Amino acid sequence: MKGVLLLSGGIDSPVAGLMMLDRGMDLVLLHMDNRPFTDDRQMLKVRSLADALSKRAGKPLPTFVAPHGKAQARIAKSCDRHVHCILCRRMMLRVAQAIGEREGASCIVTGESLGQVASQTMANIAVEEEATTMPMLRPLIGLDKEEVVVRARALGTFQVSTAPGLCCTIVPEKPSTGARLSRILGEEAKLDVGGLVAELVSGAVRL
Amino acid sequence: MSARFSLVKTCSADAFDAIPRRLTSVDISRAVESLKRAGYSIVADAGRLCVVEKDGREMTLYSSGRVLVKTGDEEEARRAAEELYACIG
């Protein structure tokens, strides 16, 4: 049983990975590299977080980095800014599915927690999930942030995740919290989604 | 102290935000052309914002006029923002 974990530099996704490792799941790690819409420190964090998860797994976990900044720029240039985060998440899921299938994974694992940020409302989660046919596991979905923090401290990732680093700089000021699928599909029609996914998958490198 | 903008240290990174004191709106595609002519490298043009680089320093210009300067040095951030604003008029 293998899953592809979407690993950011934040607090949540390493904990989601930890929980699935502890259930006996094997993991492939995927970081969507947001540069130039973040800073270089995110990559340092991802390396440290991947090391922590590998230590927990008792073996090096394959870790891939996809050049997501290219997709971010095209989404921002072509689409309605209010749904940017949803389009971004859908792109991530498509890349995760492609890399996961290539690496023998059968599901996508994320650190989403219901209602924590704009992309994690029930409506947006449903619209985002439609972009993939791979089962999605969200081990943190019902946890409070403080519960996640406690687990991150126990895993030893909290300090890494909260070290200085630039958050996503392309997030719109007023992200949609209740997107409809028809609207999202209309926005995606302005993009070459298949081409972008192929570009990100072929540009992904193994750390 | 600049008459044109306030400089604010971001809470979680080695970066400063230059916030225009007056409401403004920047045409990013025109700004990109001006910045190119002034010797800036265009790292990314995302329509409603762009990322540019000069002298090894990366900056993000938003259509609201806000400029994010990736440096932990306040004076360097101020100089970089002033130079960028001078280029886009």
mmCIF file of C-alpha atoms in Angstrom:
data_model
loop_
_atom_site.group_PDB
_atom_site.id
_atom_site.type_symbol
_atom_site.label_atom_id
_atom_site.label_comp_id
_atom_site.label_asym_id
_atom_site.label_seq_id
_atom_site.Cartn_x
_atom_site.Cartn_y
_atom_site.Cartn_z
ATOM 1 C CA MET A 1 0.000 0.000 0.000
ATOM 2 C CA LYS A 2 1.691 3.162 -1.218
ATOM 3 C CA GLY A 3 0.514 6.773 -1.269
ATOM 4 C CA VAL A 4 1.891 9.999 -2.681
ATOM 5 C CA LEU A 5 2.100 12.672 0.020
ATOM 6 C CA LEU A 6 1.811 16.308 -1.025
ATOM 7 C CA LEU A 7 4.521 17.758 1.199
ATOM 8 C CA SER A 8 4.646 21.524 1.703
ATOM 9 C CA GLY A 9 6.998 23.270 4.089
ATOM 10 C CA GLY A 10 4.211 23.759 6.610
ATOM 11 C CA ILE A 11 3.079 22.079 9.815
ATOM 12 C CA ASP A 12 0.267 19.872 8.532
ATOM 13 C CA SER A 13 1.504 17.709 5.674
ATOM 14 C CA PRO A 14 4.420 16.075 7.559
ATOM 15 C CA VAL A 15 1.956 15.085 10.293
ATOM 16 C CA ALA A 16 -0.400 13.615 7.690
ATOM 17 C CA GLY A 17 2.545 11.612 6.342
ATOM 18 C CA LEU A 18 3.475 10.471 9.829
ATOM 19 C CA MET A 19 -0.036 9.217 10.515
ATOM 20 C CA MET A 20 -0.126 7.186 7.319
ATOM 21 C CA LEU A 21 3.374 5.783 7.903
ATOM 22 C CA ASP A 22 2.200 4.686 11.334
ATOM 23 C CA ARG A 23 -0.692 2.858 9.662
ATOM 24 C CA GLY A 24 1.856 0.911 7.635
ATOM 25 C CA MET A 25 1.576 2.894 4.402
ATOM 26 C CA ASP A 26 4.613 3.370 2.194
ATOM 27 C CA LEU A 27 5.014 6.936 0.894
ATOM 28 C CA VAL A 28 6.370 8.825 -2.075
ATOM 29 C CA LEU A 29 6.846 12.513 -1.242
ATOM 30 C CA LEU A 30 5.970 15.286 -3.693
ATOM 31 C CA HIS A 31 6.753 18.950 -3.132
ATOM 32 C CA MET A 32 5.215 21.502 -5.485
ATOM 33 C CA ASP A 33 7.985 24.100 -5.749
ATOM 34 C CA ASN A 34 6.316 27.512 -5.690
ATOM 35 C CA ARG A 35 9.360 29.600 -6.549
ATOM 36 C CA PRO A 36 9.545 32.445 -7.534
ATOM 37 C CA PHE A 37 6.321 32.940 -5.549
ATOM 38 C CA THR A 38 8.095 31.978 -2.338
ATOM 39 C CA ASP A 39 11.737 31.964 -1.245
ATOM 40 C CA ASP A 40 14.553 29.400 -1.324
ATOM 41 C CA ARG A 41 14.042 28.475 2.325
ATOM 42 C CA GLN A 42 11.048 26.306 1.446
ATOM 43 C CA MET A 43 13.394 23.842 -0.241
ATOM 44 C CA LEU A 44 15.560 23.622 2.883
ATOM 45 C CA LYS A 45 12.455 22.921 4.924
ATOM 46 C CA VAL A 46 11.282 20.234 2.516
ATOM 47 C CA ARG A 47 14.641 18.457 2.689
ATOM 48 C CA SER A 48 14.520 18.461 6.496
ATOM 49 C CA LEU A 49 10.888 17.305 6.577
ATOM 50 C CA ALA A 50 11.609 14.533 4.074
ATOM 51 C CA ASP A 51 14.530 13.428 6.267
ATOM 52 C CA ALA A 52 12.268 13.326 9.342
ATOM 53 C CA LEU A 53 9.643 11.240 7.539
ATOM 54 C CA SER A 54 12.320 8.928 6.103
ATOM 55 C CA LYS A 55 13.692 8.419 9.598
ATOM 56 C CA ARG A 56 10.223 7.514 10.820
ATOM 57 C CA ALA A 57 9.776 5.148 7.851
ATOM 58 C CA GLY A 58 13.129 3.521 8.552
ATOM 59 C CA LYS A 59 14.234 4.028 4.942
ATOM 60 C CA PRO A 60 14.791 6.897 2.511
ATOM 61 C CA LEU A 61 11.453 7.952 1.019
ATOM 62 C CA PRO A 62 11.594 8.947 -2.659
ATOM 63 C CA THR A 63 11.115 12.717 -2.777
ATOM 64 C CA PHE A 64 10.164 14.619 -5.918
ATOM 65 C CA VAL A 65 9.999 18.365 -6.556
ATOM 66 C CA ALA A 66 7.791 19.714 -9.360
ATOM 67 C CA PRO A 67 8.259 23.255 -10.762
ATOM 68 C CA HIS A 68 4.827 24.568 -9.790
ATOM 69 C CA GLY A 69 5.761 28.264 -10.157
ATOM 70 C CA LYS A 70 5.266 27.982 -13.926
ATOM 71 C CA ALA A 71 1.688 26.828 -13.456
ATOM 72 C CA GLN A 72 1.036 29.499 -10.840
ATOM 73 C CA ALA A 73 2.103 32.275 -13.217
ATOM 74 C CA ARG A 74 -0.120 30.972 -16.008
ATOM 75 C CA ILE A 75 -3.120 30.576 -13.716
ATOM 76 C CA ALA A 76 -2.672 34.117 -12.401
ATOM 77 C CA LYS A 77 -2.297 35.558 -15.878
ATOM 78 C CA SER A 78 -5.276 33.775 -17.446
ATOM 79 C CA CYS A 79 -7.876 33.120 -14.758
ATOM 80 C CA ASP A 80 -10.127 34.847 -12.232
ATOM 81 C CA ARG A 81 -7.961 35.680 -9.239
ATOM 82 C CA HIS A 82 -10.653 34.748 -6.706
ATOM 83 C CA VAL A 83 -10.475 31.047 -7.619
ATOM 84 C CA HIS A 84 -6.691 30.937 -7.993
ATOM 85 C CA CYS A 85 -6.131 28.691 -4.947
ATOM 86 C CA ILE A 86 -8.669 26.137 -6.181
ATOM 87 C CA LEU A 87 -7.090 25.990 -9.631
ATOM 88 C CA CYS A 88 -3.684 25.671 -7.964
ATOM 89 C CA ARG A 89 -4.868 22.768 -5.791
ATOM 90 C CA ARG A 90 -6.444 20.991 -8.766
ATOM 91 C CA MET A 91 -3.159 21.299 -10.639
ATOM 92 C CA MET A 92 -1.263 19.857 -7.665
ATOM 93 C CA LEU A 93 -3.614 16.886 -7.460
ATOM 94 C CA ARG A 94 -3.238 16.108 -11.153
ATOM 95 C CA VAL A 95 0.560 16.188 -10.878
ATOM 96 C CA ALA A 96 0.398 14.066 -7.719
ATOM 97 C CA GLN A 97 -1.748 11.484 -9.499
ATOM 98 C CA ALA A 98 0.610 11.329 -12.498
ATOM 99 C CA ILE A 99 3.738 10.973 -10.371
ATOM 100 C CA GLY A 100 1.963 8.652 -7.943
ATOM 101 C CA GLU A 101 0.849 6.301 -10.727
ATOM 102 C CA ARG A 102 4.357 6.284 -12.159
ATOM 103 C CA GLU A 103 5.777 5.399 -8.716
ATOM 104 C CA GLY A 104 3.225 2.710 -7.946
ATOM 105 C CA ALA A 105 1.069 4.694 -5.500
ATOM 106 C CA SER A 106 -2.667 4.061 -5.258
ATOM 107 C CA CYS A 107 -3.785 7.159 -3.334
ATOM 108 C CA ILE A 108 -2.968 10.802 -2.610
ATOM 109 C CA VAL A 109 -2.340 11.899 0.997
ATOM 110 C CA THR A 110 -2.741 15.556 1.987
ATOM 111 C CA GLY A 111 -2.556 17.609 5.183
ATOM 112 C CA GLU A 112 -5.943 19.250 4.680
ATOM 113 C CA SER A 113 -8.033 20.074 7.736
ATOM 114 C CA LEU A 114 -11.661 21.095 7.294
ATOM 115 C CA GLY A 115 -12.171 24.843 7.329
ATOM 116 C CA GLN A 116 -8.579 25.743 8.145
ATOM 117 C CA VAL A 117 -7.950 27.920 5.074
ATOM 118 C CA ALA A 118 -9.984 29.086 2.073
ATOM 119 C CA SER A 119 -9.114 26.076 -0.065
ATOM 120 C CA GLN A 120 -10.274 23.740 2.697
ATOM 121 C CA THR A 121 -13.958 24.593 2.938
ATOM 122 C CA MET A 122 -16.228 21.636 2.184
ATOM 123 C CA ALA A 123 -17.342 23.200 -1.112
ATOM 124 C CA ASN A 124 -13.793 23.836 -2.275
ATOM 125 C CA ILE A 125 -12.500 20.434 -1.178
ATOM 126 C CA ALA A 126 -15.247 18.814 -3.263
ATOM 127 C CA VAL A 127 -14.402 20.886 -6.322
ATOM 128 C CA GLU A 128 -10.671 20.267 -5.924
ATOM 129 C CA GLU A 129 -11.094 16.535 -5.504
ATOM 130 C CA GLU A 130 -12.942 16.321 -8.818
ATOM 131 C CA ALA A 131 -9.607 16.917 -10.596
ATOM 132 C CA THR A 132 -8.286 13.481 -9.669
ATOM 133 C CA THR A 133 -9.558 9.939 -10.014
ATOM 134 C CA MET A 134 -7.141 8.691 -7.371
ATOM 135 C CA PRO A 135 -8.564 8.107 -3.871
ATOM 136 C CA MET A 136 -7.633 10.906 -1.482
ATOM 137 C CA LEU A 137 -6.728 10.396 2.169
ATOM 138 C CA ARG A 138 -6.864 13.335 4.568
ATOM 139 C CA PRO A 139 -5.817 12.028 7.969
ATOM 140 C CA LEU A 140 -6.015 15.500 9.591
ATOM 141 C CA ILE A 141 -9.456 16.408 8.322
ATOM 142 C CA GLY A 142 -11.143 16.509 11.743
ATOM 143 C CA LEU A 143 -8.221 17.642 13.856
ATOM 144 C CA ASP A 144 -7.891 21.044 15.481
ATOM 145 C CA LYS A 145 -4.699 22.965 14.668
ATOM 146 C CA GLU A 146 -3.420 22.554 18.213
ATOM 147 C CA GLU A 147 -3.793 18.774 17.919
ATOM 148 C CA VAL A 148 -1.725 18.878 14.736
ATOM 149 C CA VAL A 149 0.906 21.019 16.447
ATOM 150 C CA VAL A 150 1.231 18.502 19.291
ATOM 151 C CA ARG A 151 1.857 15.720 16.762
ATOM 152 C CA ALA A 152 4.320 17.890 14.799
ATOM 153 C CA ARG A 153 6.288 18.542 17.976
ATOM 154 C CA ALA A 154 6.372 14.818 18.744
ATOM 155 C CA LEU A 155 7.575 14.069 15.218
ATOM 156 C CA GLY A 156 10.219 16.797 15.567
ATOM 157 C CA THR A 157 9.032 18.741 12.515
ATOM 158 C CA PHE A 158 7.373 21.690 14.239
ATOM 159 C CA GLN A 159 10.547 23.766 14.498
ATOM 160 C CA VAL A 160 11.427 23.167 10.856
ATOM 161 C CA SER A 161 7.922 23.988 9.654
ATOM 162 C CA THR A 162 7.734 27.219 11.638
ATOM 163 C CA ALA A 163 11.244 28.458 10.808
ATOM 164 C CA PRO A 164 11.334 31.752 8.881
ATOM 165 C CA GLY A 165 10.207 31.434 5.284
ATOM 166 C CA LEU A 166 8.113 33.323 2.798
ATOM 167 C CA CYS A 167 4.525 32.131 2.390
ATOM 168 C CA CYS A 168 2.911 31.921 -1.037
ATOM 169 C CA THR A 169 3.077 35.422 -2.550
ATOM 170 C CA ILE A 170 0.555 34.823 -5.325
ATOM 171 C CA VAL A 171 -2.457 34.140 -3.083
ATOM 172 C CA PRO A 172 -5.302 36.545 -3.976
ATOM 173 C CA GLU A 173 -6.589 38.985 -1.363
ATOM 174 C CA LYS A 174 -10.108 37.526 -1.384
ATOM 175 C CA PRO A 175 -9.981 33.821 -2.275
ATOM 176 C CA SER A 176 -13.261 32.098 -3.037
ATOM 177 C CA THR A 177 -14.558 29.876 -0.241
ATOM 178 C CA GLY A 178 -17.508 28.411 -2.122
ATOM 179 C CA ALA A 179 -16.518 27.670 -5.702
ATOM 180 C CA ARG A 180 -18.824 25.884 -8.101
ATOM 181 C CA LEU A 181 -17.440 23.229 -10.395
ATOM 182 C CA SER A 182 -18.962 24.784 -13.520
ATOM 183 C CA ARG A 183 -17.150 28.051 -12.814
ATOM 184 C CA ILE A 184 -13.860 26.266 -12.178
ATOM 185 C CA LEU A 185 -14.136 24.245 -15.378
ATOM 186 C CA GLY A 186 -14.779 27.503 -17.236
ATOM 187 C CA GLU A 187 -11.629 29.014 -15.789
ATOM 188 C CA GLU A 188 -9.581 25.904 -16.575
ATOM 189 C CA ALA A 189 -10.749 26.110 -20.186
ATOM 190 C CA LYS A 190 -8.557 29.212 -20.437
ATOM 191 C CA LEU A 191 -5.500 27.057 -19.694
ATOM 192 C CA ASP A 192 -3.789 24.178 -21.449
ATOM 193 C CA VAL A 193 -4.254 21.992 -18.370
ATOM 194 C CA GLY A 194 -2.948 18.782 -19.965
ATOM 195 C CA GLY A 195 0.128 20.546 -21.298
ATOM 196 C CA LEU A 196 0.838 22.192 -17.950
ATOM 197 C CA VAL A 197 0.526 18.912 -16.067
ATOM 198 C CA ALA A 198 2.842 17.201 -18.551
ATOM 199 C CA GLU A 199 5.330 20.057 -18.201
ATOM 200 C CA LEU A 200 5.307 19.859 -14.407
ATOM 201 C CA VAL A 201 5.586 16.073 -14.335
ATOM 202 C CA SER A 202 8.445 15.990 -16.844
ATOM 203 C CA GLY A 203 10.151 18.845 -14.990
ATOM 204 C CA ALA A 204 9.906 17.131 -11.610
ATOM 205 C CA VAL A 205 13.262 16.130 -10.148
ATOM 206 C CA ARG A 206 14.119 13.632 -7.461
ATOM 207 C CA LEU A 207 15.925 15.081 -4.437
ATOM 208 C CA MET B 1 11.410 57.330 5.849
ATOM 209 C CA SER B 2 9.951 57.608 2.378
ATOM 210 C CA ALA B 3 7.174 60.004 1.407
ATOM 211 C CA ARG B 4 5.947 57.522 -1.143
ATOM 212 C CA PHE B 5 5.666 54.270 0.799
ATOM 213 C CA SER B 6 5.767 52.620 4.205
ATOM 214 C CA LEU B 7 8.204 49.784 4.720
ATOM 215 C CA VAL B 8 6.981 46.826 6.773
ATOM 216 C CA LYS B 9 8.990 43.770 7.822
ATOM 217 C CA THR B 10 7.130 40.572 6.995
ATOM 218 C CA CYS B 11 6.404 38.470 10.056
ATOM 219 C CA SER B 12 7.809 35.165 8.874
ATOM 220 C CA ALA B 13 10.585 35.789 6.393
ATOM 221 C CA ASP B 14 13.632 37.832 5.488
ATOM 222 C CA ALA B 15 11.607 40.241 3.396
ATOM 223 C CA PHE B 16 10.073 43.716 3.498
ATOM 224 C CA ASP B 17 6.826 45.004 2.052
ATOM 225 C CA ALA B 18 6.785 48.505 0.563
ATOM 226 C CA ILE B 19 3.194 49.748 0.823
ATOM 227 C CA PRO B 20 2.290 52.917 -1.135
ATOM 228 C CA ARG B 21 0.932 55.658 1.141
ATOM 229 C CA ARG B 22 -1.684 56.618 -1.460
ATOM 230 C CA LEU B 23 -4.090 54.262 -3.173
ATOM 231 C CA THR B 24 -2.600 53.338 -6.496
ATOM 232 C CA SER B 25 -3.009 50.920 -9.350
ATOM 233 C CA VAL B 26 -0.153 49.601 -11.445
ATOM 234 C CA ASP B 27 -0.534 48.278 -14.985
ATOM 235 C CA ILE B 28 1.746 45.269 -14.661
ATOM 236 C CA SER B 29 2.307 44.726 -18.401
ATOM 237 C CA ARG B 30 3.431 48.350 -18.809
ATOM 238 C CA ALA B 31 5.537 48.120 -15.653
ATOM 239 C CA VAL B 32 7.238 44.976 -16.986
ATOM 240 C CA GLU B 33 8.269 46.835 -20.142
ATOM 241 C CA SER B 34 9.604 49.791 -18.138
ATOM 242 C CA LEU B 35 11.513 47.525 -15.793
ATOM 243 C CA LYS B 36 13.042 45.585 -18.697
ATOM 244 C CA ARG B 37 14.300 48.834 -20.216
ATOM 245 C CA ALA B 38 15.777 49.777 -16.846
ATOM 246 C CA GLY B 39 17.820 46.572 -16.723
ATOM 247 C CA TYR B 40 15.632 44.390 -14.507
ATOM 248 C CA SER B 41 15.328 40.689 -15.343
ATOM 249 C CA ILE B 42 11.736 39.482 -15.493
ATOM 250 C CA VAL B 43 11.585 36.272 -13.459
ATOM 251 C CA ALA B 44 7.807 35.839 -13.876
ATOM 252 C CA ASP B 45 5.011 37.918 -15.369
ATOM 253 C CA ALA B 46 1.787 36.688 -13.800
ATOM 254 C CA GLY B 47 -0.505 39.448 -15.085
ATOM 255 C CA ARG B 48 -1.644 40.873 -11.768
ATOM 256 C CA LEU B 49 1.856 40.732 -10.336
ATOM 257 C CA CYS B 50 5.386 40.207 -11.572
ATOM 258 C CA VAL B 51 8.628 38.986 -10.057
ATOM 259 C CA VAL B 52 11.748 40.866 -11.124
ATOM 260 C CA GLU B 53 15.400 40.659 -10.234
ATOM 261 C CA LYS B 54 18.205 43.175 -10.213
ATOM 262 C CA ASP B 55 21.671 42.985 -8.654
ATOM 263 C CA GLY B 56 20.824 39.569 -7.240
ATOM 264 C CA ARG B 57 17.763 40.920 -5.414
ATOM 265 C CA GLU B 58 14.306 39.528 -6.187
ATOM 266 C CA MET B 59 11.216 41.705 -5.868
ATOM 267 C CA THR B 60 7.520 41.118 -6.429
ATOM 268 C CA LEU B 61 5.442 44.020 -7.766
ATOM 269 C CA TYR B 62 1.657 43.807 -7.302
ATOM 270 C CA SER B 63 -0.993 45.714 -9.236
ATOM 271 C CA SER B 64 -1.919 47.437 -5.945
ATOM 272 C CA GLY B 65 1.511 49.052 -5.989
ATOM 273 C CA ARG B 66 2.826 46.916 -3.156
ATOM 274 C CA VAL B 67 6.419 45.735 -3.608
ATOM 275 C CA LEU B 68 7.813 42.738 -1.740
ATOM 276 C CA VAL B 69 11.605 42.880 -1.480
ATOM 277 C CA LYS B 70 13.364 39.629 -0.589
ATOM 278 C CA THR B 71 16.034 40.825 1.808
ATOM 279 C CA GLY B 72 16.421 41.002 5.552
ATOM 280 C CA ASP B 73 18.241 44.355 5.302
ATOM 281 C CA GLU B 74 15.875 47.288 5.802
ATOM 282 C CA GLU B 75 18.030 49.912 4.091
ATOM 283 C CA GLU B 76 18.644 47.649 1.129
ATOM 284 C CA ALA B 77 14.904 47.021 0.866
ATOM 285 C CA ARG B 78 14.181 50.766 0.974
ATOM 286 C CA ARG B 79 16.721 51.534 -1.745
ATOM 287 C CA ALA B 80 15.465 48.689 -3.937
ATOM 288 C CA ALA B 81 11.832 49.786 -3.588
ATOM 289 C CA GLU B 82 12.679 53.434 -4.303
ATOM 290 C CA GLU B 83 14.609 52.445 -7.411
ATOM 291 C CA LEU B 84 11.781 50.231 -8.650
ATOM 292 C CA TYR B 85 9.113 52.888 -8.047
ATOM 293 C CA ALA B 86 11.258 55.442 -9.904
ATOM 294 C CA CYS B 87 11.358 53.120 -12.922
ATOM 295 C CA ILE B 88 7.613 52.582 -13.154
ATOM 296 C CA GLY B 89 6.773 56.272 -12.623
#
